Coordinates of C-alpha atoms and ligand atoms in Angstrom, one line a residue:
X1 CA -21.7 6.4 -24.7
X2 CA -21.1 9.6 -22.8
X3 CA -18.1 12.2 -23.7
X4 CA -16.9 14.4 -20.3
X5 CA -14.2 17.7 -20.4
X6 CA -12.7 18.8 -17.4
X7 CA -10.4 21.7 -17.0
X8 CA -7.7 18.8 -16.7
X9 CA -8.1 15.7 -17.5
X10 CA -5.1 13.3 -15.8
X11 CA -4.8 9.6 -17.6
X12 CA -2.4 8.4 -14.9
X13 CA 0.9 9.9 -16.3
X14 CA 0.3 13.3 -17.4
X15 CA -2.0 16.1 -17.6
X16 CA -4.5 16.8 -20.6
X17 CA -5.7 20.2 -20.6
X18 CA -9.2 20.4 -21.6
X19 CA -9.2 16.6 -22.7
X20 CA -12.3 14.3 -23.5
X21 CA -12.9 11.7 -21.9
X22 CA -14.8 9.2 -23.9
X23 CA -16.9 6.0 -21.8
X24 CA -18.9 3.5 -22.6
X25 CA -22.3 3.1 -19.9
X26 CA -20.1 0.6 -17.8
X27 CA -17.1 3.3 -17.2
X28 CA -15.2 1.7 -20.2
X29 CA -12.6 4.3 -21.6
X30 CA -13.3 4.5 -25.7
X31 CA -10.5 7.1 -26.2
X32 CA -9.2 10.4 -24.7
X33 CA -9.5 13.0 -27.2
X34 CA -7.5 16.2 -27.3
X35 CA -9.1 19.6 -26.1
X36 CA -10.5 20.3 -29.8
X37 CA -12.7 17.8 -29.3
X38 CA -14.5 19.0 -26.5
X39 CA -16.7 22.2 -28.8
X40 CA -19.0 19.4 -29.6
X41 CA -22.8 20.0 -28.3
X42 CA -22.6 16.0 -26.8
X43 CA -19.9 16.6 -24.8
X44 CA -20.8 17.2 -20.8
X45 CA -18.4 19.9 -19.8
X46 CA -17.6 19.8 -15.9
X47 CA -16.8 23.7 -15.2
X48 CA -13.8 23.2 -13.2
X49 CA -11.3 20.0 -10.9
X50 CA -9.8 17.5 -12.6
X51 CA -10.2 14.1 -13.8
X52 CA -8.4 11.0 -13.0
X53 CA -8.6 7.3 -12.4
X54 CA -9.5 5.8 -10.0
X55 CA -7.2 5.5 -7.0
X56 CA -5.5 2.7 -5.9
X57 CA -4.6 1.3 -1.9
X58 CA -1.6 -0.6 -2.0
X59 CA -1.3 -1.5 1.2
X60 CA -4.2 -1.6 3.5
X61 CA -5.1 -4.4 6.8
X62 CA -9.3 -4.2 6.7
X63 CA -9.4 -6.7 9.5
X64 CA -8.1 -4.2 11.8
X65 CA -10.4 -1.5 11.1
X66 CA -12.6 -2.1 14.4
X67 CA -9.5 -0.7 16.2
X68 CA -9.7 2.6 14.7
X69 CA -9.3 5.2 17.7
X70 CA -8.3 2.2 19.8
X71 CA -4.3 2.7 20.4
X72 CA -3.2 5.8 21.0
X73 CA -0.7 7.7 19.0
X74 CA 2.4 8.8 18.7
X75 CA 4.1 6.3 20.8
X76 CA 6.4 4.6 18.4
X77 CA 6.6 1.1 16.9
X78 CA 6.7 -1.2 19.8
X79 CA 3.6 0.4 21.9
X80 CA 1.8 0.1 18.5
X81 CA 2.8 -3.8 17.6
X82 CA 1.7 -4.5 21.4
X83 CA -1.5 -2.1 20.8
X84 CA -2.6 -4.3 18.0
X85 CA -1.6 -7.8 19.5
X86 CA -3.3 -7.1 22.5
X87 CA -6.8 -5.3 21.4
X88 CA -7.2 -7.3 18.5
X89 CA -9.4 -9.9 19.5
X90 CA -12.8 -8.9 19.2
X91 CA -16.9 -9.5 19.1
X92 CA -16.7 -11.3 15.2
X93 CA -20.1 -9.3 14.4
X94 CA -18.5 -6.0 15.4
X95 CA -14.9 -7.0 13.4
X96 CA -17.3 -7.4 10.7
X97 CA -19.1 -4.5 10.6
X98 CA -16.5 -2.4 10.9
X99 CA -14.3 -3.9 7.9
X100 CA -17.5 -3.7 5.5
X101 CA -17.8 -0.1 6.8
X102 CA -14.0 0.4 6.0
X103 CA -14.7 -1.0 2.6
X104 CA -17.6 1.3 1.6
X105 CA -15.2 4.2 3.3
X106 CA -12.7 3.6 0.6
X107 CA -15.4 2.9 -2.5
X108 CA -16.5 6.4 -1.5
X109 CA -13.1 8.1 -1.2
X110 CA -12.3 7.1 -5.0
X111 CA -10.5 4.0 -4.1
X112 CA -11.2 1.7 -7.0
X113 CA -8.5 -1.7 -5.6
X114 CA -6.4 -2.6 -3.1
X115 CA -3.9 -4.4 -1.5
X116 CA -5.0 -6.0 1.5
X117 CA -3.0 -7.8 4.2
X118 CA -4.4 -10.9 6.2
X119 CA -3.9 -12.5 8.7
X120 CA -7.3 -14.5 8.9
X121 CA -9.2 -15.0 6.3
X122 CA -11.6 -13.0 8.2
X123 CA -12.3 -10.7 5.6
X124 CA -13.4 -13.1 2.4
X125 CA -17.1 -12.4 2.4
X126 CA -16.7 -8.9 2.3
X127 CA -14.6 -8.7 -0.2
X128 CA -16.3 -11.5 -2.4
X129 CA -19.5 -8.8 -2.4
X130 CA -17.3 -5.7 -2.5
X131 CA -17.2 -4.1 -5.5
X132 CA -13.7 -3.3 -5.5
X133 CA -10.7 -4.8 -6.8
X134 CA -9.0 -6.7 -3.9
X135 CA -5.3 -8.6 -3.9
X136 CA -5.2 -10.8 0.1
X137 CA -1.1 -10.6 0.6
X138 CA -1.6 -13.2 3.5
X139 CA 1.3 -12.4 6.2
X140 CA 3.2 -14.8 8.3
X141 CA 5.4 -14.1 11.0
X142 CA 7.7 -16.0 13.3
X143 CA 10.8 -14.8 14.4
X144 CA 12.0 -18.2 16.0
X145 CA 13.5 -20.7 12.9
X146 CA 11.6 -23.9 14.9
X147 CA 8.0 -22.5 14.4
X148 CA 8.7 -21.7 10.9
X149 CA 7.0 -24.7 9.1
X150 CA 3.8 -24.2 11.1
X151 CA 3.5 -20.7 11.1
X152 CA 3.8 -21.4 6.9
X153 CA 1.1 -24.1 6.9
X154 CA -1.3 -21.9 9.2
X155 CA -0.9 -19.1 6.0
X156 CA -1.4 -21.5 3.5
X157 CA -4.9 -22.5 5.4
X158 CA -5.5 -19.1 5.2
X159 CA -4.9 -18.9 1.8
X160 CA -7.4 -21.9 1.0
X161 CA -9.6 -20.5 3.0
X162 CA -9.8 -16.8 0.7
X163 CA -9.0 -19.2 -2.4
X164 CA -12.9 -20.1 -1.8
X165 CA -14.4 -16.3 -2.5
X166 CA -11.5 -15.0 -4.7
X167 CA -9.0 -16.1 -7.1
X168 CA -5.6 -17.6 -6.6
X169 CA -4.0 -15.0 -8.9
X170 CA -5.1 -12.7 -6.0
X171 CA -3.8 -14.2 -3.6
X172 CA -0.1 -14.3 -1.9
X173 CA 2.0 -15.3 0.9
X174 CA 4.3 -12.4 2.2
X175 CA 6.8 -12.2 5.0
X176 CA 5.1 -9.4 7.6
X177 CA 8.5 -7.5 7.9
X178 CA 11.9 -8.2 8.9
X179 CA 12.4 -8.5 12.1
X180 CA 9.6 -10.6 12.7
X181 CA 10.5 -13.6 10.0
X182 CA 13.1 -15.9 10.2
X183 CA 15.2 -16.7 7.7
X184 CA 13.7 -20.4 7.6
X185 CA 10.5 -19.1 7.0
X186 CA 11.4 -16.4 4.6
X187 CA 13.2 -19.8 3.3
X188 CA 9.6 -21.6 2.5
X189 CA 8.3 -18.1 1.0
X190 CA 11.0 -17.8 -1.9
X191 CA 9.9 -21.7 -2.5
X192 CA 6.2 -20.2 -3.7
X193 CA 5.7 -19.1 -7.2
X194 CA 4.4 -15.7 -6.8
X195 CA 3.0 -13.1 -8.8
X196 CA 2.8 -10.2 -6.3
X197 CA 4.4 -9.8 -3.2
X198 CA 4.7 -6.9 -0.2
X199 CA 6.9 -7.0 3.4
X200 CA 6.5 -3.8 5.4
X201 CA 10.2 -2.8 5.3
X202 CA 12.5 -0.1 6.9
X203 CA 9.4 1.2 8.9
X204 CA 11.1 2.2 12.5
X205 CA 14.2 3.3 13.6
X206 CA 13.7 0.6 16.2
X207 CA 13.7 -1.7 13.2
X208 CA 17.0 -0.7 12.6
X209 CA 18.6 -0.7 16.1
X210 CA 17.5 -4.5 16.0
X211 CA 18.6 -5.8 13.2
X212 CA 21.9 -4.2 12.4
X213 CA 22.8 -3.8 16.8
X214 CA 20.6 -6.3 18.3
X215 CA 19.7 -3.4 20.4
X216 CA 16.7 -1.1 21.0
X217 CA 12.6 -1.5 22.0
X218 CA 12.1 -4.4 19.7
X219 CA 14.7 -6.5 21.8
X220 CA 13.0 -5.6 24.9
X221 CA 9.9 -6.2 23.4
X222 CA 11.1 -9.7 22.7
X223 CA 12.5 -10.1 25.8
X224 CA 9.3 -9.1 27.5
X225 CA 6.9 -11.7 25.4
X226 CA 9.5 -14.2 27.0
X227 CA 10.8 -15.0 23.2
X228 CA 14.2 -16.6 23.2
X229 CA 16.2 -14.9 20.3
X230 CA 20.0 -15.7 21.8
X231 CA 20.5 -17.8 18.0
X232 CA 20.2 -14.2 16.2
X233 CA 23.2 -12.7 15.0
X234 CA 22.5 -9.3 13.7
X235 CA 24.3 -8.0 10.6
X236 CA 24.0 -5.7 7.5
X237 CA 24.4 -2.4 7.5
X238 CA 21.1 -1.4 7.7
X239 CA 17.7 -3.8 7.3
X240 CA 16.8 -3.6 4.2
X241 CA 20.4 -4.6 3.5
X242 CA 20.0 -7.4 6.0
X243 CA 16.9 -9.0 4.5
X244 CA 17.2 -8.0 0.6
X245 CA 18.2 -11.7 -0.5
X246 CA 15.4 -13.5 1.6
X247 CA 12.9 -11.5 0.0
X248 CA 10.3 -13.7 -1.9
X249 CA 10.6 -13.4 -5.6
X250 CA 8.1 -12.3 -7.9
X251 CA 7.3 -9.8 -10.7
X252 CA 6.3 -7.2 -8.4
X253 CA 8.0 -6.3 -4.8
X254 CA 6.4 -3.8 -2.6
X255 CA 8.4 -2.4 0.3
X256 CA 6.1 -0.7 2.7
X257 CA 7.0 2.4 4.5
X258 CA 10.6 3.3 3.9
X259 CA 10.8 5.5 6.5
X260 CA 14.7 5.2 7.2
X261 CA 15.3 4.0 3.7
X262 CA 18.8 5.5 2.6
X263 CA 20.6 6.5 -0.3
X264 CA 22.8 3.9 0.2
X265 CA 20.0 1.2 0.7
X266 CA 18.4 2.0 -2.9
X267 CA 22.4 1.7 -4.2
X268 CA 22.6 -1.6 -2.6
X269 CA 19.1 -3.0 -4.7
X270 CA 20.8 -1.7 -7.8
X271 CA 24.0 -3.2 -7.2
X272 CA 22.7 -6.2 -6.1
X273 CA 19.9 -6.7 -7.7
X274 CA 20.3 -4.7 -10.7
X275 CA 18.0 -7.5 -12.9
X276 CA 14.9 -7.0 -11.1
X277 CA 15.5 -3.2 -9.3
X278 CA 12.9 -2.6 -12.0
X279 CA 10.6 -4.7 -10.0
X280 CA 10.6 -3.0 -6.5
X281 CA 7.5 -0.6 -5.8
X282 CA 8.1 1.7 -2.2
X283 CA 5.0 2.0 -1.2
X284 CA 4.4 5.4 1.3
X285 CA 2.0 5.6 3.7
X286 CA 2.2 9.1 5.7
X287 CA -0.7 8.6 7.9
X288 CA 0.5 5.4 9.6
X289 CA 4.2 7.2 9.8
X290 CA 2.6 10.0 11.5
X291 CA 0.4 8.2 14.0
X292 CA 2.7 5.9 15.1
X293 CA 5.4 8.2 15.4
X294 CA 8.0 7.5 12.8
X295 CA 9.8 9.3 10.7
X296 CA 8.0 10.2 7.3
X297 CA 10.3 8.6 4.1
X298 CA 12.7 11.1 2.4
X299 CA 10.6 11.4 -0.6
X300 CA 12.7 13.4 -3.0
X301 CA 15.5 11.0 -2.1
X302 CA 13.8 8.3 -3.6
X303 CA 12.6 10.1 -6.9
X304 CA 16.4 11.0 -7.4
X305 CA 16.6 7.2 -7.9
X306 CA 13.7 6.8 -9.9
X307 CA 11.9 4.8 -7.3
X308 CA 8.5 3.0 -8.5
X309 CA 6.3 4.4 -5.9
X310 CA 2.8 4.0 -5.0
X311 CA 1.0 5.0 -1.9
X312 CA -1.1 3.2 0.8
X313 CA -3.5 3.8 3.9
X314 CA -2.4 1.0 6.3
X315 CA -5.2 0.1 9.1
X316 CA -7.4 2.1 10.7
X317 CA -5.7 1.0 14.0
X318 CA -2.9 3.4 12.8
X319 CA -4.7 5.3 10.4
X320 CA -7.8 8.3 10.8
X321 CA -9.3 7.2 7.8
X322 CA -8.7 5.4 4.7
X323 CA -8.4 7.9 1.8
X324 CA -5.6 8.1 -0.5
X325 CA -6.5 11.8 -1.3
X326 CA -5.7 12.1 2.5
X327 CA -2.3 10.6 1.9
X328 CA -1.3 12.9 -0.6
X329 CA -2.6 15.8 1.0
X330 CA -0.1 14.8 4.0
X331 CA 2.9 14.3 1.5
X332 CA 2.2 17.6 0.0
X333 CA 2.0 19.4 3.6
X334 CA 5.4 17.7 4.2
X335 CA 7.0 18.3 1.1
X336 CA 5.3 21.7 -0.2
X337 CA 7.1 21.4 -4.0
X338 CA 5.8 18.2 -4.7
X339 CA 3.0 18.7 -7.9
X340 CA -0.6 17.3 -7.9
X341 CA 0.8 15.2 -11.3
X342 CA 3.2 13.4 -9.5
X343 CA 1.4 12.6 -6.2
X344 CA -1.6 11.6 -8.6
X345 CA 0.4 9.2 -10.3
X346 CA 1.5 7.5 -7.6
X347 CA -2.0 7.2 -6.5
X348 CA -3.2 5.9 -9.4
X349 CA -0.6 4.1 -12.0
X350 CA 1.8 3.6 -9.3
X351 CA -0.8 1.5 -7.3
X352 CA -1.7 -0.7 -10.3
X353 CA 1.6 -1.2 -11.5
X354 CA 2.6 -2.6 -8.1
X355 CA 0.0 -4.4 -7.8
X356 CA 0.4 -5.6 -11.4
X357 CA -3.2 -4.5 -12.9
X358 CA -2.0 -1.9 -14.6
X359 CA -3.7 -3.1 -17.7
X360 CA -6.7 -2.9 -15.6
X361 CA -6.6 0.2 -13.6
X362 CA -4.2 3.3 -13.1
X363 CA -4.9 5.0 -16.1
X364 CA -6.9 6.1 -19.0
X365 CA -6.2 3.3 -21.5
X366 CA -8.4 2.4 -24.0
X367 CA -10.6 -0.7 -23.1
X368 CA -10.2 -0.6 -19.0
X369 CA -12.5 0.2 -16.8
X370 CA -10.8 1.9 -14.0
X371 CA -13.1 4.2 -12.1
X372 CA -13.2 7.8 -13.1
X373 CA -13.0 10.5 -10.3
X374 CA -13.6 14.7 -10.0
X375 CA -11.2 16.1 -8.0
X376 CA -12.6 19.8 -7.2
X377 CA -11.3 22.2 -5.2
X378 CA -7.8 22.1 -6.9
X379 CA -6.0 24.8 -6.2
X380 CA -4.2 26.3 -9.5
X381 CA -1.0 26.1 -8.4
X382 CA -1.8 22.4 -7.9
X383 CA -2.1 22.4 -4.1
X384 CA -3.9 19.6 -3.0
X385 CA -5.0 20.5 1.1
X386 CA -8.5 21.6 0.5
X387 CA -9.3 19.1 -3.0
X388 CA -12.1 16.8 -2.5
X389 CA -13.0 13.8 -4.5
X390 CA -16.3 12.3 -6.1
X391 CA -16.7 9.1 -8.1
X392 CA -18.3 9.6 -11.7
X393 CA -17.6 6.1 -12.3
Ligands
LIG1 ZN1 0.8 -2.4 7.4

């Protein structure tokens, strides 16, 4: 048993001044004793930082990772989609080595699970030996209704194929985003039973264009693969509004990105679907926004709303590195006001609640095991740009 005190202790909702954390030898939490507790001769007392659970990655692709520094940035949505389909394909050995170096990037920058998108099952032995907590959302896309039922069966091959190193529990079949699903395949989605499900949503303004105008780079970009999409009609108001009822259904519902998510998008899910608004996470990832060149979500517009959010990497193709820390430091930058508390809670209880594993990870409960971390270099007005992170557990 070992009993640690930190300036702050954070349990994955709020702050404990001074708090002891109690562990078992595996990183089991025992309790989380008040501040009192910590002028005990057995209690290791870190001199200053914070600690906090370990961080989660909600939305992450490890089977791009060998293209980090391989498409260039800042030059919007459709150069990156083409950057990716294009430069993907590469030496197996190398796509290998660079995801299991991805993995041990994140195990080192306090990331304790994540939520991993595939498109191959390319990634299953790393992940069967990796030591973190993985969830496979495998992605299909298909914008053209007559390759639908094949583009489905390919996922669910897939998904046989991961169900061999990792549970079905963990596993899903998600719509990529969009524009890039038709509503005959987001059809054969909603006929799953599904625990957990994620769709990159609202991410470009050329997102928008195409699916409320049939207008912008994304028709182009169809036109130019030769894709014949004369049957689409677009409609909604925006395309979040467009797709909302084809979503798949499940407990949890991330949306990934947000980045032209508006007030009245998030009125629309409460109107509409005021049962399960409850059930929608918005997962933010910065980093991607900025490299690709879109616009970073309206952050504050979303907390107004009381929007379950949780925070992600995305790839290394669109990504420097893969550090959640990283991500907050960028929403912080962005939005100067926003505390260490909050960003930490979307980093940690967000994540797991998305992901549903909260009663796993996220937080400081009694009886889980979810990684402990020292964040140092805190500034006291909670500033996050120069903290670092190290894993005690
Ligand atoms: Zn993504």
């Amino acid at each position: 048993m070992q009993k640690i005190s930190a300036p702050v202790v954070f349990d994955g909702f709020e702050p404990h001044p001074n708090g002891v954390l109690v562990l078992n030898d595996a990183g089991m939490v025992l309790d989380l004793l008040p501040a009192a507790a910590a002028d005990d001769d057995s209690v290791q007392r870190l001199p200053h930082g914070w600690l906090c659970p370990g961080f989660v990655n909600a939305h992450c692709h490890l089977e791009l990772s060998h293209l980090k520094d391989r498409l260039p940035a800042g030059e919007g949505m459709v150069s990156f989609l083409q950057g990716v389909m294009y430069n993907r394909q590469a030496d197996a050995e190398l796509v290998q080595y660079a995801m299991q170096a991805a993995a041990e990037e994140m195990l080192g920058k306090g990331i304790v699970a994540v939520g991993d998108i595939c498109n191959t099952a390319l990634s299953a032995p790393i992940k069967a030996q990796s030591p973190l907590y993985w969830h496979s959302f495998v992605e299909v896309t298909g914008f053209v209704p007559a390759t639908a039922k094949q583009r489905f069966d390919q996922a669910l091959a897939t998904a046989a194929t991961l169900q061999q190193y990792q549970p079905a529990s963990r596993i899903s079949l998600v719509p990529h985003a969009p524009y890039s699903v038709s509503a005959r395949l987001f059809q054969l989605l909603q006929d799953q039973p599904q625990t957990v499900v994620c769709m990159h949503s609202q991410e470009s303004e050329a997102e928008e264009a195409f699916l409320t105008r049939k207008d912008g780079p994304l028709l182009q970009l169809y036109e130019a693969l030769g894709i014949d999409i004369s049957f689409f009609e677009p409609m909604g108001d925006s395309s979040l509004q467009y797709c909302a009822h084809l979503l798949p259904i499940a407990n949890s519902t991330i949306l990934v990105h947000n980045c032209t998510t508006t007030e009245a998008d998030l009125q629309f899910l409460h109107n509409q679907y005021e049962l399960i608004s409850g059930q929608f996470s918005f997962c933010l990832c910065p980093g991607a926004n900025r490299y690709i060149g879109n616009p970073l979500p309206d952050v504050h517009m979303l907390q107004q709303h009381h929007a379950a959010i949780c925070l992600g990497t995305d790839s290394l193709a669109s990504n420097t590195e893969l550090s959640i820390l990283y991500e907050m430091q960028l929403l912080q930058l962005h939005y100067p006001g926003l505390p260490a508390t909050q960003l930490l809670k979307w980093a940690t209880y967000g994540g797991a609640h998305a992901l549903g594993i909260a009663q796993q990870f996220g937080s400081f409960g009694i009886g889980m095991r979810p990684g402990v971390l020292w964040l140092e270099q805190l500034a006291a007005d909670g500033q996050l740009q120069h903290a670092s992170v190290q894993r005690l557990y």
